[in-house]
Amino acid sequence: MIADAFFKTTNHFFPKLSIWLSSVDDPRNKNKIIYSPSHLLWLGLFLFLLRLGSKRKIKYKLSTQDFLKNLITLTASYDENVAHHDTVEYFLDKLEPMELYKVRHKMTNRLIRMKALDKFRLLDKYFMIAVDGTGHLAFKDRHCPNCLTKQKEEKILYYYHNVLEAKLVTETGLAISVETEFIVNINGASKQDCELAAFYRMAERLKKRFPQLKICLLLDSLYAAGPVMNILKKYKWKYIITFKEGSMPDRYDEFLKLKKLCPQNEIELSNDNAVQKYSWVNDISHKENFFDVIELNEVNADNRTRFVWITNLDVGKNNITKITKGARLRWKIENEGFNVQKNRGFNLEHPYSQNEMAIKNFYLLLQIACIISQLIEKGSLLAKKVQKVFGSATMLFEQLLEDLRTKFIGSSFSNKPIQIRLSSFP
Ligand SMILES: [Zn+2]
């Protein structure tokens, strides 16, 4: 059942995935090639999709006859055996990461074009993209010329690589990687790379890849600054940014004063669990940028929480609760994004290679595998069964591993188009 769902889901959302994988610009000496790029890249994807945990397991778990037949069905290439994990790594050492960026873009673009994600848009219009940085790898000794360094009193404590992610997030818990920027020093620069510098590089690429897409970026308080707003305005993106007093103290004071002057901009809602008081102020200006400010005070049995955001969406009585719901999805990049990728078998912080290029490629394969994984979990073929039958997603993919290595699924798999919808529930 699960292997069938895997084939059908992949085929439904990404019927050309194997073609995209096989058309990457192959860096190897063409005369000596035994395995196709698609064969090797699928093995890289299975490393994450099947939560193998380390690349050695490619050899130990996947070198069965049934797995080979399943892989052949998937790649439509005819190989005599499953490649060794060293061969996969050798290929990833040489492959330009941009090739995998392109594959991921084709995937996310296809999801958007087939309207699979339309129902999750904010105000039925904007795709919500959360941007945040996280730790990727840390080393005791210098690992490459571009490592960032953590220093204390002139002493280097450790070396590390960080990463900035843009993930399309939904209320149902999807966190789909759409763009990545590695936070590492470039060409041995003397000034350390940082999240904001990485954001400027990433924003340019995101705009190029999705020039027409209606986007609302969800950002933390680091981004509540004039230069960021200028970029967001230039690219015609909407944004919701966490607002802390320290980011723009004058604007913050202005908001508090204006709030008192507009008592009509207030709504109170209550349900069984909490009382929510919303207030807002329109049109605060900061160096040629105009934005609205939203405040939400929430009181429940144990807690009293206050949130403040700034946004260039036009806030009013009719949309404030929806906008606030969107704003609160920002933490999904932490939970459904980074935590899942670090702790649920994906091993994001594990150094799958020492080679700088391969490190990036493994990271990108993880992101692609994670997209496929989420579509299987949240797709209508399985969504309800995940909890009932498997208990958790981790067990579901353990079963998928078992099925793919011990049963030939391809023969019973039909290529007939089917309809798969993404669950509307978390
Ligand atoms: Zn390094």
mmCIF file of N, CA and C and ligand atoms in Angstrom, residues 139 141-148 159-161 184 354 356 359, ligand 1:
data_model
loop_
_atom_site.group_PDB
_atom_site.id
_atom_site.type_symbol
_atom_site.label_atom_id
_atom_site.label_comp_id
_atom_site.label_asym_id
_atom_site.label_seq_id
_atom_site.Cartn_x
_atom_site.Cartn_y
_atom_site.Cartn_z
ATOM 1 N N PHE A 139 31.966 22.028 13.107
ATOM 2 C CA PHE A 139 33.200 21.228 13.132
ATOM 3 C C PHE A 139 34.143 21.758 14.210
ATOM 4 N N ASP A 141 37.471 21.383 13.970
ATOM 5 C CA ASP A 141 38.597 21.957 13.227
ATOM 6 C C ASP A 141 38.100 22.572 11.934
ATOM 7 N N ARG A 142 38.910 23.478 11.402
ATOM 8 C CA ARG A 142 38.516 24.107 10.137
ATOM 9 C C ARG A 142 38.283 23.034 9.087
ATOM 10 N N HIS A 143 37.157 23.187 8.396
ATOM 11 C CA HIS A 143 36.792 22.122 7.479
ATOM 12 C C HIS A 143 37.008 22.553 6.032
ATOM 13 N N CYS A 144 36.864 23.875 5.772
ATOM 14 C CA CYS A 144 37.109 24.384 4.422
ATOM 15 C C CYS A 144 37.451 25.869 4.544
ATOM 16 N N PRO A 145 37.947 26.497 3.465
ATOM 17 C CA PRO A 145 38.347 27.913 3.581
ATOM 18 C C PRO A 145 37.162 28.825 3.909
ATOM 19 N N ASN A 146 35.943 28.346 3.681
ATOM 20 C CA ASN A 146 34.774 29.212 3.801
ATOM 21 C C ASN A 146 33.960 29.016 5.079
ATOM 22 N N CYS A 147 34.461 28.224 6.000
ATOM 23 C CA CYS A 147 33.778 28.020 7.284
ATOM 24 C C CYS A 147 33.540 29.353 7.993
ATOM 25 N N LEU A 148 32.404 29.495 8.672
ATOM 26 C CA LEU A 148 32.212 30.596 9.615
ATOM 27 C C LEU A 148 32.900 30.187 10.905
ATOM 28 N N TYR A 159 34.027 25.835 14.201
ATOM 29 C CA TYR A 159 33.785 26.244 12.813
ATOM 30 C C TYR A 159 32.404 25.741 12.408
ATOM 31 N N TYR A 160 31.709 26.500 11.584
ATOM 32 C CA TYR A 160 30.354 26.049 11.239
ATOM 33 C C TYR A 160 29.871 26.575 9.889
ATOM 34 N N HIS A 161 28.818 25.931 9.389
ATOM 35 C CA HIS A 161 28.111 26.353 8.186
ATOM 36 C C HIS A 161 26.648 26.550 8.572
ATOM 37 N N VAL A 184 27.918 30.943 4.268
ATOM 38 C CA VAL A 184 29.337 30.609 4.449
ATOM 39 C C VAL A 184 30.130 31.758 3.852
ATOM 40 N N GLN A 354 32.599 15.451 3.364
ATOM 41 C CA GLN A 354 33.529 16.504 3.766
ATOM 42 C C GLN A 354 33.707 17.501 2.625
ATOM 43 N N GLU A 356 32.905 20.271 -0.045
ATOM 44 C CA GLU A 356 32.016 21.436 0.006
ATOM 45 C C GLU A 356 30.834 21.353 -0.957
ATOM 46 N N ILE A 359 28.394 18.577 0.186
ATOM 47 C CA ILE A 359 27.619 19.023 1.346
ATOM 48 C C ILE A 359 26.368 19.764 0.880
HETATM 49 ZN ZN ZN B 1 33.706 24.680 5.976
#
